[in-house]
Structure formats: structure tokens, C-alpha cells
Amino acid sequence: MKASLSLLAALAIVAGAAAQSVTVPPAVAQGFEGTSSTGTLWSSGASATLTGTAMHHQLFYGRETLPGGAVTFNRLRFRANGTSTTTVLTGGTWSNVTIQMCTSATPVTAPSTTFANNLGGDLMTVYSGNVAVASTAQAFPGIDYVDITLQTPFFFAGAGDLLIDVQWAAGSWSLGTVQTTDYQIPAGTPAARLYSTTAGATIGALNTSAGIVCTLDYVADPTASWKQRYGNKCYEGTFYEYFSPARSCDLSNSAIRMQPNSVGGYDVSAIAVNLVPPVSASFTGADDSLSAAQTLPFAFPYVGGSTTLIRMCTNGFVWLDGTSTSTDFTATPAELLSLLPRLAVAWTDWNASPTGTGGGGTWHFDVDPSNLVVYCTWNGIGAFGWSPALGGPTASTFQAKLFADGSVEYHYLTMNNPYTPREMVVGIKPGAGAYADPGSRNLSDLASYGFSTSSTTAAGLLLDMSGRPILGTTRDFTMANIPATASFTVVLVGFLGVIPPLELSGISMPGCHNNIDLTGSVLFGAVLTTPTGTLPVSIPLDVSLIAVQLFAESVSGVATANPLGLQTSNGLILSLGN
């Protein structure tokens, strides 16, 4: 009965909620082409003379790439492979197509080769009938040439991966020729497919780290649970965001400011984009090139000291010591945290060579007329590995601003993806020596949740929950980076957050922040372990709790941390629901 009520609620939501869409796998968001193509789905055996082979296809997409919470999918779109040919393919129609959807019974990383073994208990037929394949011409990326409005919307929630099962019989094709389907196959792609062109086959051929490009329209369930980290941890020395080749860079039309603070770190916030056009001549280096040492009109202070010399690299970073010569194009968090001070504005494998693969653009160093700011600009820089077949922006434009007071700003206009096998890292290494890994942050959240760092090489106390706070489930509060000398670590829970957080120098905790309103908060529990700890929490199955928000924060007893002997974590918002 509960499942039926959930479905009815989902269908009611469809009528009144705003439609949204998500394209999977995630690196092929609108405007980007997949790395390959496949002829085993919508073009399977189709031509002007053939009537098409039988097809059974299971498409798997990782849960983490789909909208959080509970959603209702109501439309599927598949993209033609981008093509340079000027021939127009006429398209046609598949008849008697059956599409089912469910939560996969197997993980996206290891589906069974037996079709039936992958079907979850919520399996539902969402479409049955003819499917039109539109005509296609030259386009990068390809157009959405298969567009299916589901006859029965599919309600999707929980932690499992998504499975889309597509079947039709042999002889189902009519009309003309059809383009192959866009396909994404870099290692680590959170998707998979299982397929067979043999009628009645029970076992198929399996490809992991491989996803047929699909856009799913959906409406979100307003009763869905969610969680969000926010605010500041005590004594965390740096930050970064890591973009894998399977993930889109989402920093276009955004800017970040790092303002020196009273505890030797930075207050980090979102600001309006204001990229100053370069006026200097471009450096002459091309791919994997480093500028000569550039003289600043001031001594630029940073956590590790100060400098009057910097060096720009085509690969999207600035050395702060003026002597480093590496032009490394393989960006990793480990290297950022262990090597010399640098500004990782958009560190990946860029290419300024107009004759190189995906290359082009210019890179510049400019001094503001005030002599109080300098600008490092990558202007229309190409991404190594980009080609017209990949689609997306042909180049990227971004800038670092260094101010005489030690402030730093990153400004992004159009940003391209890192391309396989490259990665991208955005952040800062503010001092010498090795820094503890604080974990990747989502810098897109800065507009709502700024944060601060301090003059340390440590990673701050981290509070999270093991999953979304779904009614009727048991979750764990998880704590990481608990200092080795901590005598205890507690979790406090209340009904109000402090956003932005309150700096605690006034109670002898400089560099720490209060992220929740202590009025009415309760001590949930304590752990004595280091460097990690967990506290289980049972969430009642009570519909009156839907959309109730709780705010949590951890506190460790560390005698040497500050005069008060306490160290706080980030804040954690928990919105209870389905």
C-alpha cells in the first residue's frame, strides 16, 4: 500500500512541479559531445533496405550522477552522434518498442551479463509503441534525434543506480537511414550497458565505464530528503575542487575571491564576474609552456611568505615562488597539496598552440595602472584533446587577479571540460610543505555557503551523514580528521543554523566558527576514537517530519588547539523526508 501511495504522490507532483533535465553520463552535458558512438541501439541494423535486427539493451547510470532525493522521470531523449558529413540521414520509425525502468538490482560498476538479474523490484513499463528517429545532418554535438514522452512516469528514489531497459523485435524498422548514437567511454565513466542483437537472448555483451548519452526530464519530489555541508571548519589550511574527465567543469560565468583573514588564511566567497581584458602582448610559448619570471609592482603576501616574482603556465596555474619550472599537465590534488605554492586557477592540459590538437588562444600578464593589481589571463585557450567531434566550447577564458594586500580572485567566462585522460584542479597551495587533504569542495556552492581557511597545513574536523535523512531509516553521523590528541568528539543538533558562521575569537577560539544556533540545541552523542568516528541515528517513520530541517556540528576537545581547548567542524543541514 505504501508503494502505491508513493506512486500516486509522484504522479500528482508531475502535474504541478517545474520540469528539469539531467544529461548522463555527466561529462556530456548539453553542449558537449561523447567520446565515441554506437550502432547497437537506435541504428541497429537499420537502413533503407533492411528492416532492422532484434534488440535488447540495458542502460545503467550511476546514482551519484542523477538528481538527489526522489524524482519522477517523464521523458527520455537520445542524441545522434556528432558528424562532419553533409549527408542528411532521413531517419525512420521503430515499431513495437518496449521501454522499462527500475532501480538496478546490480551496481553500475558490475552489472550481471544475464538481463533478468539486473531488474529491480520497482520494474515498470514506461513506454510501449512506436519510436521515431529524426533525420540528422552535420552537427556538433549531435541533435536529440529520439525523443520519448513516457506513457507512465517513473518514480525514482533510494540509493540504487538507474536501469533503462529497451527492447524490440526483428523487422521493426521502416523508412530510411539513421545516424549512430552518441556514446561516452572514458575510464571511470559512471555508466554501463548490456546488449544483444539476438532475438530472445537471456545473456548479453557487457561494457562498463560506458554510457549511451541520454537526457532525462524529471520533476523533483518536494517531500524528498536532502543534506548539505556548509560553513567553516577550524584550522584547515587550503581548499580545492577536483574535476575528473568524467565530470563537467561547472565554473563558467562565476568568480571566486580569497580575502586574507585574521588567522592567516583566506575568507573564500563568490563574487560577480569581472574579467579585465588583457592589453599586453601574448607570451610566445604554446603547449606546456612557462613564462619568464614576471615582476610584480608590489611584494605579494601569502601564507608561505611573499614574492615579487611569479610565473604563469599555459596549463592554467601560477607559480608563486618565481623559480619553479614545472609545466605539469597532469593535475592531481596530491601534487597541489605537496608541491610549492601555486594558484591553481584551472589546472589541466591547456594548449595555446594554434596548430596543436585542440590548441589556440593567448596568455597574458598585465599590471593594472594603479600598480595595486596584476592580471594573469588565459584568453580563448584551447583544451588539449578537444576536437570538433567532442562539441562544447572551442576554448576557455579565465583570469587570476593578485592584489597588493594578498587577496586573490579567479574569474571564469567560458570553461571547457577536462578531456580524457586529463583532470582539472581548482584551488590554492598557499604555503610550502605538505598539506593534509581537506577533500574536494563544490565551489558552485560559494554563493550560498562561503568558508574560511587558516595558517595551518592540517585538514579540519569534518562532519557528514552516511546518506540522506530518509524517514524510517538508520543513518550514521560520520566524523573525519579528528585530531590525534582529541579527548572526545561530540555532535550537537539544533533547529537553526548560523549562516554565515560566527567567528569565535571572542571566546578564545580564533580561527574557529559556530555553525549552528546553540539555543535549543542538544548533545546528540560522543565518540572517543580518532581519526574517524560514527554515531548511528534512527529517523522515525513519521510523515509530520517531512521537510523538518536540523542543523548539526561536531566539537572535539583538543587542549592545544586554542585557549578554550575546543575545535569545531563544518555545519551540516539535514532536511528530513522521503
Coordinates of N, CA and C in Angstrom, one line a residue, residues 81-234:
N81 N 25.1 10.8 -32.8 CA 26.5 11.1 -32.8 C 26.8 12.3 -33.7
G82 N 27.6 13.2 -33.2 CA 28.0 14.3 -34.0 C 28.8 13.9 -35.2
T83 N 28.5 14.6 -36.3 CA 29.1 14.2 -37.6 C 29.6 15.3 -38.4
S84 N 30.6 15.1 -39.2 CA 31.1 16.1 -40.1 C 30.6 16.0 -41.5
T85 N 29.8 14.9 -41.8 CA 29.3 14.7 -43.1 C 28.2 15.6 -43.4
T86 N 28.1 16.0 -44.6 CA 27.0 16.9 -45.0 C 25.7 16.1 -45.5
T87 N 25.9 14.8 -45.5 CA 24.7 13.9 -45.9 C 23.6 14.0 -44.9
V88 N 22.4 14.2 -45.3 CA 21.3 14.2 -44.4 C 20.8 12.8 -44.3
L89 N 20.8 12.2 -43.1 CA 20.2 10.8 -42.9 C 18.7 11.0 -42.6
T90 N 17.9 10.2 -43.3 CA 16.5 10.5 -43.3 C 15.7 10.1 -42.0
G91 N 16.3 9.2 -41.2 CA 15.6 8.7 -40.1 C 14.5 7.7 -40.4
G92 N 13.7 7.4 -39.4 CA 12.6 6.4 -39.6 C 11.9 6.1 -38.4
T93 N 11.3 4.9 -38.3 CA 10.5 4.6 -37.1 C 10.7 3.1 -36.7
W94 N 10.9 2.9 -35.4 CA 10.9 1.5 -34.9 C 9.5 1.3 -34.3
S95 N 9.0 0.1 -34.6 CA 7.6 -0.2 -34.1 C 7.8 -1.2 -33.0
N96 N 6.7 -1.2 -32.1 CA 6.6 -2.2 -31.0 C 7.8 -2.1 -30.1
V97 N 8.2 -0.9 -29.7 CA 9.3 -0.8 -28.8 C 8.7 -0.8 -27.4
T98 N 9.4 -1.5 -26.5 CA 9.0 -1.6 -25.1 C 10.2 -1.0 -24.2
I99 N 9.9 -0.1 -23.4 CA 10.9 0.5 -22.5 C 10.4 0.3 -21.1
Q100 N 11.3 -0.2 -20.3 CA 11.0 -0.4 -18.8 C 12.1 0.4 -18.0
M101 N 11.8 0.8 -16.8 CA 12.7 1.4 -16.0 C 12.6 0.8 -14.6
C102 N 13.8 0.8 -13.9 CA 13.8 0.4 -12.5 C 15.0 0.8 -11.8
T103 N 15.1 0.6 -10.5 CA 16.3 0.7 -9.8 C 17.1 -0.6 -10.0
S104 N 18.3 -0.4 -10.5 CA 19.1 -1.6 -10.9 C 19.3 -2.5 -9.6
A105 N 19.2 -3.8 -9.8 CA 19.5 -4.8 -8.8 C 21.0 -5.0 -8.6
T106 N 21.8 -4.5 -9.6 CA 23.2 -4.7 -9.5 C 23.9 -3.3 -9.7
P107 N 25.1 -3.1 -9.2 CA 25.7 -1.8 -9.2 C 26.2 -1.5 -10.6
V108 N 26.3 -0.2 -11.0 CA 26.7 0.2 -12.3 C 28.1 -0.2 -12.6
T109 N 28.9 -0.5 -11.6 CA 30.3 -0.9 -11.8 C 30.4 -2.4 -12.1
A110 N 29.3 -3.2 -11.9 CA 29.4 -4.6 -12.1 C 28.0 -5.2 -12.4
P111 N 27.4 -4.8 -13.5 CA 26.1 -5.5 -13.8 C 26.3 -7.0 -14.2
S112 N 25.2 -7.7 -14.0 CA 25.2 -9.1 -14.4 C 25.1 -9.1 -16.0
T113 N 25.7 -10.2 -16.6 CA 25.6 -10.4 -18.0 C 24.2 -11.0 -18.4
T114 N 23.5 -11.4 -17.3 CA 22.1 -12.0 -17.5 C 21.1 -10.9 -17.3
F115 N 20.4 -10.6 -18.4 CA 19.4 -9.5 -18.3 C 18.5 -9.5 -17.1
A116 N 17.9 -10.6 -16.8 CA 16.9 -10.7 -15.7 C 17.5 -10.4 -14.4
N117 N 18.8 -10.7 -14.2 CA 19.4 -10.5 -12.9 C 19.6 -9.0 -12.5
N118 N 19.5 -8.1 -13.5 CA 19.7 -6.7 -13.2 C 18.4 -6.0 -12.9
L119 N 17.3 -6.6 -13.1 CA 16.0 -6.0 -12.9 C 15.6 -5.8 -11.4
G120 N 15.3 -4.6 -11.0 CA 14.9 -4.3 -9.6 C 13.5 -4.5 -9.4
G121 N 13.1 -4.5 -8.1 CA 11.8 -4.8 -7.7 C 10.8 -3.8 -8.1
D122 N 11.2 -2.5 -8.4 CA 10.3 -1.5 -8.8 C 10.2 -1.4 -10.4
L123 N 10.5 -2.5 -11.1 CA 10.4 -2.5 -12.5 C 9.0 -2.1 -13.0
M124 N 9.0 -1.2 -14.0 CA 7.8 -0.6 -14.5 C 7.9 -0.4 -16.0
T125 N 6.9 -0.8 -16.8 CA 6.8 -0.5 -18.2 C 6.4 1.0 -18.4
V126 N 7.3 1.8 -18.9 CA 7.0 3.2 -19.0 C 6.6 3.7 -20.4
Y127 N 6.9 2.8 -21.4 CA 6.5 3.1 -22.8 C 6.4 1.9 -23.6
S128 N 5.4 1.9 -24.5 CA 5.2 0.7 -25.4 C 4.5 1.3 -26.7
G129 N 5.2 1.1 -27.8 CA 4.7 1.6 -29.1 C 5.8 2.0 -30.0
N130 N 5.5 2.9 -31.0 CA 6.5 3.3 -32.0 C 7.4 4.3 -31.4
V131 N 8.7 4.3 -31.9 CA 9.6 5.3 -31.6 C 10.2 5.9 -32.9
A132 N 10.0 7.2 -33.1 CA 10.6 7.9 -34.3 C 12.0 8.3 -34.1
V133 N 12.8 8.1 -35.1 CA 14.2 8.6 -35.1 C 14.3 9.7 -36.1
A134 N 14.6 10.9 -35.7 CA 14.5 12.1 -36.5 C 15.7 12.0 -37.6
S135 N 15.5 12.7 -38.7 CA 16.6 12.9 -39.6 C 17.7 13.8 -39.0
T136 N 18.9 13.5 -39.5 CA 20.0 14.3 -38.9 C 20.9 14.8 -40.0
A137 N 21.6 15.9 -39.8 CA 22.6 16.5 -40.6 C 23.8 16.8 -39.8
Q138 N 24.8 17.5 -40.4 CA 26.0 17.8 -39.7 C 25.7 18.6 -38.5
A139 N 26.3 18.2 -37.3 CA 26.1 18.9 -36.1 C 27.1 18.4 -35.0
F140 N 27.7 19.4 -34.2 CA 28.5 19.0 -33.1 C 28.0 19.8 -31.9
P141 N 27.6 19.2 -30.8 CA 27.3 17.8 -30.7 C 26.0 17.4 -31.6
G142 N 25.7 16.1 -31.7 CA 24.6 15.7 -32.4 C 23.3 16.2 -31.8
I143 N 22.2 16.2 -32.6 CA 20.9 16.6 -32.0 C 20.3 15.4 -31.2
D144 N 19.3 15.8 -30.4 CA 18.5 14.8 -29.8 C 17.5 14.2 -30.8
Y145 N 17.8 13.1 -31.4 CA 17.1 12.6 -32.5 C 16.0 11.5 -32.1
V146 N 16.1 11.1 -30.9 CA 15.0 10.2 -30.3 C 14.4 10.9 -29.1
D147 N 13.2 11.2 -29.1 CA 12.5 12.0 -28.0 C 11.2 11.2 -27.6
I148 N 11.3 10.7 -26.4 CA 10.2 9.8 -26.0 C 9.5 10.3 -24.7
T149 N 8.3 10.7 -24.8 CA 7.5 11.1 -23.6 C 6.9 9.8 -23.0
L150 N 7.3 9.6 -21.7 CA 6.9 8.3 -21.1 C 5.3 8.3 -20.9
Q151 N 4.7 7.2 -21.3 CA 3.3 7.0 -21.0 C 3.0 6.9 -19.6
T152 N 3.9 6.2 -18.8 CA 3.8 6.1 -17.4 C 5.1 6.7 -16.7
P153 N 5.0 7.9 -16.1 CA 6.2 8.4 -15.5 C 6.8 7.4 -14.4
F154 N 8.1 7.5 -14.3 CA 8.8 6.6 -13.4 C 9.2 7.3 -12.1
F155 N 8.8 6.8 -10.9 CA 9.2 7.4 -9.7 C 10.5 6.8 -9.2
F156 N 11.5 7.6 -9.0 CA 12.8 7.0 -8.7 C 13.3 7.7 -7.4
A157 N 13.7 6.8 -6.4 CA 14.3 7.3 -5.1 C 15.2 6.2 -4.6
G158 N 15.8 6.5 -3.5 CA 16.7 5.5 -2.9 C 18.1 5.6 -3.4
A159 N 19.0 4.6 -3.0 CA 20.4 4.7 -3.2 C 20.9 4.0 -4.4
G160 N 20.0 3.2 -5.1 CA 20.5 2.3 -6.2 C 20.7 3.1 -7.5
D161 N 21.4 2.4 -8.4 CA 21.6 3.0 -9.7 C 20.4 2.8 -10.6
L162 N 20.3 3.6 -11.7 CA 19.1 3.6 -12.6 C 19.4 2.7 -13.7
L163 N 18.3 1.9 -14.1 CA 18.4 1.0 -15.2 C 17.3 1.3 -16.2
I164 N 17.6 1.5 -17.5 CA 16.6 1.7 -18.6 C 16.7 0.5 -19.5
D165 N 15.6 -0.3 -19.6 CA 15.6 -1.5 -20.4 C 14.8 -1.2 -21.7
V166 N 15.5 -1.4 -22.9 CA 14.9 -1.1 -24.2 C 14.9 -2.4 -25.0
Q167 N 13.7 -2.7 -25.6 CA 13.6 -4.0 -26.4 C 12.7 -3.7 -27.6
W168 N 13.0 -4.4 -28.7 CA 12.1 -4.5 -29.9 C 12.5 -5.8 -30.6
A169 N 11.6 -6.2 -31.5 CA 11.7 -7.5 -32.2 C 12.4 -7.1 -33.6
A170 N 12.9 -8.2 -34.2 CA 13.5 -8.0 -35.6 C 12.4 -7.6 -36.5
G171 N 12.8 -6.9 -37.6 CA 11.8 -6.5 -38.6 C 11.0 -5.3 -38.2
S172 N 11.4 -4.5 -37.2 CA 10.6 -3.4 -36.7 C 10.9 -2.1 -37.3
W173 N 11.9 -2.0 -38.2 CA 12.4 -0.8 -38.8 C 11.6 -0.5 -40.1
S174 N 11.3 0.8 -40.2 CA 10.7 1.2 -41.5 C 11.3 2.6 -41.9
L175 N 11.2 2.9 -43.2 CA 11.8 4.1 -43.8 C 13.3 4.0 -44.0
G176 N 14.0 5.1 -43.7 CA 15.4 5.2 -44.3 C 16.5 5.0 -43.4
T177 N 17.6 5.8 -43.6 CA 18.9 5.6 -42.9 C 18.9 6.4 -41.6
V178 N 19.8 6.0 -40.7 CA 19.8 6.6 -39.4 C 21.2 6.7 -38.9
Q179 N 21.5 7.8 -38.1 CA 22.8 8.0 -37.5 C 23.0 7.1 -36.3
T180 N 24.3 6.8 -36.0 CA 24.6 6.1 -34.8 C 24.3 7.0 -33.6
T181 N 24.4 6.4 -32.4 CA 24.1 7.1 -31.1 C 25.3 7.6 -30.4
D182 N 25.2 8.8 -29.8 CA 26.4 9.3 -29.0 C 26.6 8.4 -27.8
Y183 N 27.9 8.3 -27.5 CA 28.4 7.3 -26.5 C 29.6 7.8 -25.8
Q184 N 29.7 7.6 -24.5 CA 30.8 8.1 -23.7 C 31.5 7.0 -23.0
I185 N 32.8 6.8 -23.3 CA 33.5 5.6 -22.8 C 34.9 5.9 -22.1
P186 N 35.2 7.0 -21.5 CA 36.4 7.1 -20.8 C 36.4 6.3 -19.5
A187 N 37.6 5.8 -19.1 CA 37.7 5.0 -17.9 C 37.1 5.8 -16.7
G188 N 36.4 5.1 -15.9 CA 35.7 5.7 -14.7 C 34.4 6.4 -15.0
T189 N 33.9 6.3 -16.3 CA 32.6 6.8 -16.6 C 31.5 6.1 -15.7
P190 N 30.7 6.8 -14.9 CA 29.7 6.1 -14.0 C 28.5 5.6 -14.8
A191 N 28.7 4.7 -15.7 CA 27.6 4.2 -16.5 C 28.0 2.8 -17.1
A192 N 27.1 2.1 -17.6 CA 27.4 0.8 -18.3 C 26.2 0.4 -19.2
R193 N 26.5 -0.6 -20.1 CA 25.4 -1.1 -20.9 C 25.6 -2.6 -21.1
L194 N 24.4 -3.3 -21.3 CA 24.4 -4.7 -21.6 C 23.5 -4.8 -22.8
Y195 N 23.9 -5.6 -23.9 CA 23.1 -5.6 -25.1 C 23.2 -6.9 -25.8
S196 N 22.2 -7.2 -26.6 CA 22.2 -8.3 -27.5 C 21.4 -8.0 -28.7
T197 N 21.8 -8.5 -29.9 CA 21.0 -8.4 -31.1 C 20.5 -9.7 -31.6
T198 N 20.4 -10.7 -30.6 CA 19.9 -12.0 -30.9 C 18.5 -12.1 -30.3
A199 N 17.5 -12.4 -31.1 CA 16.1 -12.4 -30.5 C 16.0 -13.5 -29.4
G200 N 15.4 -13.1 -28.3 CA 15.2 -14.0 -27.2 C 16.4 -14.2 -26.3
A201 N 17.5 -13.6 -26.5 CA 18.7 -13.8 -25.8 C 18.5 -13.5 -24.3
T202 N 19.1 -14.3 -23.4 CA 19.0 -14.1 -22.0 C 20.3 -13.5 -21.4
I203 N 21.3 -13.6 -22.2 CA 22.7 -13.1 -21.8 C 23.1 -12.1 -22.9
G204 N 23.8 -11.0 -22.5 CA 24.3 -10.0 -23.4 C 25.7 -9.7 -23.2
A205 N 26.2 -8.8 -24.1 CA 27.6 -8.3 -24.1 C 27.6 -7.1 -23.1
L206 N 28.6 -7.1 -22.2 CA 28.6 -6.0 -21.2 C 29.8 -5.1 -21.4
N207 N 29.5 -3.8 -21.3 CA 30.5 -2.7 -21.3 C 30.4 -1.9 -20.1
T208 N 31.4 -1.8 -19.3 CA 31.4 -1.0 -18.1 C 32.2 0.3 -18.4
S209 N 32.1 1.3 -17.6 CA 32.7 2.6 -17.8 C 32.3 3.1 -19.2
A210 N 31.0 2.9 -19.6 CA 30.5 3.2 -20.9 C 29.0 3.6 -20.8
G211 N 28.7 4.8 -21.3 CA 27.3 5.2 -21.2 C 26.8 5.8 -22.5
I212 N 25.7 5.3 -23.0 CA 24.9 5.9 -24.1 C 24.4 7.2 -23.6
V213 N 24.6 8.3 -24.3 CA 24.2 9.6 -23.8 C 22.7 9.7 -23.9
C214 N 22.1 10.1 -22.7 CA 20.7 10.2 -22.5 C 20.3 11.4 -21.7
T215 N 19.3 12.2 -22.1 CA 18.8 13.3 -21.3 C 17.5 12.8 -20.7
L216 N 17.3 12.9 -19.4 CA 16.1 12.5 -18.7 C 15.4 13.8 -18.2
D217 N 14.2 14.0 -18.5 CA 13.4 15.1 -17.9 C 12.7 14.6 -16.7
Y218 N 12.6 15.4 -15.7 CA 12.1 14.9 -14.4 C 11.5 16.1 -13.6
V219 N 10.7 15.8 -12.6 CA 10.2 16.8 -11.7 C 10.7 16.2 -10.3
A220 N 11.1 17.1 -9.5 CA 11.6 16.8 -8.1 C 10.4 16.6 -7.2
D221 N 10.6 15.7 -6.2 CA 9.6 15.5 -5.2 C 9.9 16.5 -4.1
P222 N 9.0 17.4 -3.8 CA 9.2 18.4 -2.7 C 9.3 17.8 -1.4
T223 N 8.9 16.5 -1.2 CA 9.0 15.9 0.1 C 10.3 15.1 0.2
A224 N 11.2 15.2 -0.7 CA 12.4 14.4 -0.7 C 13.4 14.9 0.4
S225 N 14.1 14.0 1.0 CA 15.1 14.4 2.0 C 16.4 14.9 1.3
W226 N 17.2 15.6 2.0 CA 18.5 16.1 1.4 C 19.4 16.5 2.6
K227 N 20.7 16.5 2.2 CA 21.7 17.0 3.2 C 22.7 17.9 2.5
Q228 N 23.3 18.8 3.3 CA 24.2 19.8 2.7 C 25.2 20.2 3.7
R229 N 26.5 20.1 3.4 CA 27.5 20.6 4.3 C 27.7 22.1 4.0
Y230 N 28.0 22.9 5.0 CA 28.1 24.3 4.9 C 29.1 24.9 6.0
G231 N 29.5 26.1 5.8 CA 30.2 26.8 6.9 C 31.7 26.4 7.0
N232 N 32.3 26.6 8.1 CA 33.7 26.6 8.3 C 34.1 25.5 9.3
K233 N 35.3 24.9 9.0 CA 35.9 24.0 10.0 C 37.1 24.8 10.6
C234 N 37.4 24.5 11.8 CA 38.6 25.1 12.4 C 39.9 24.6 11.7

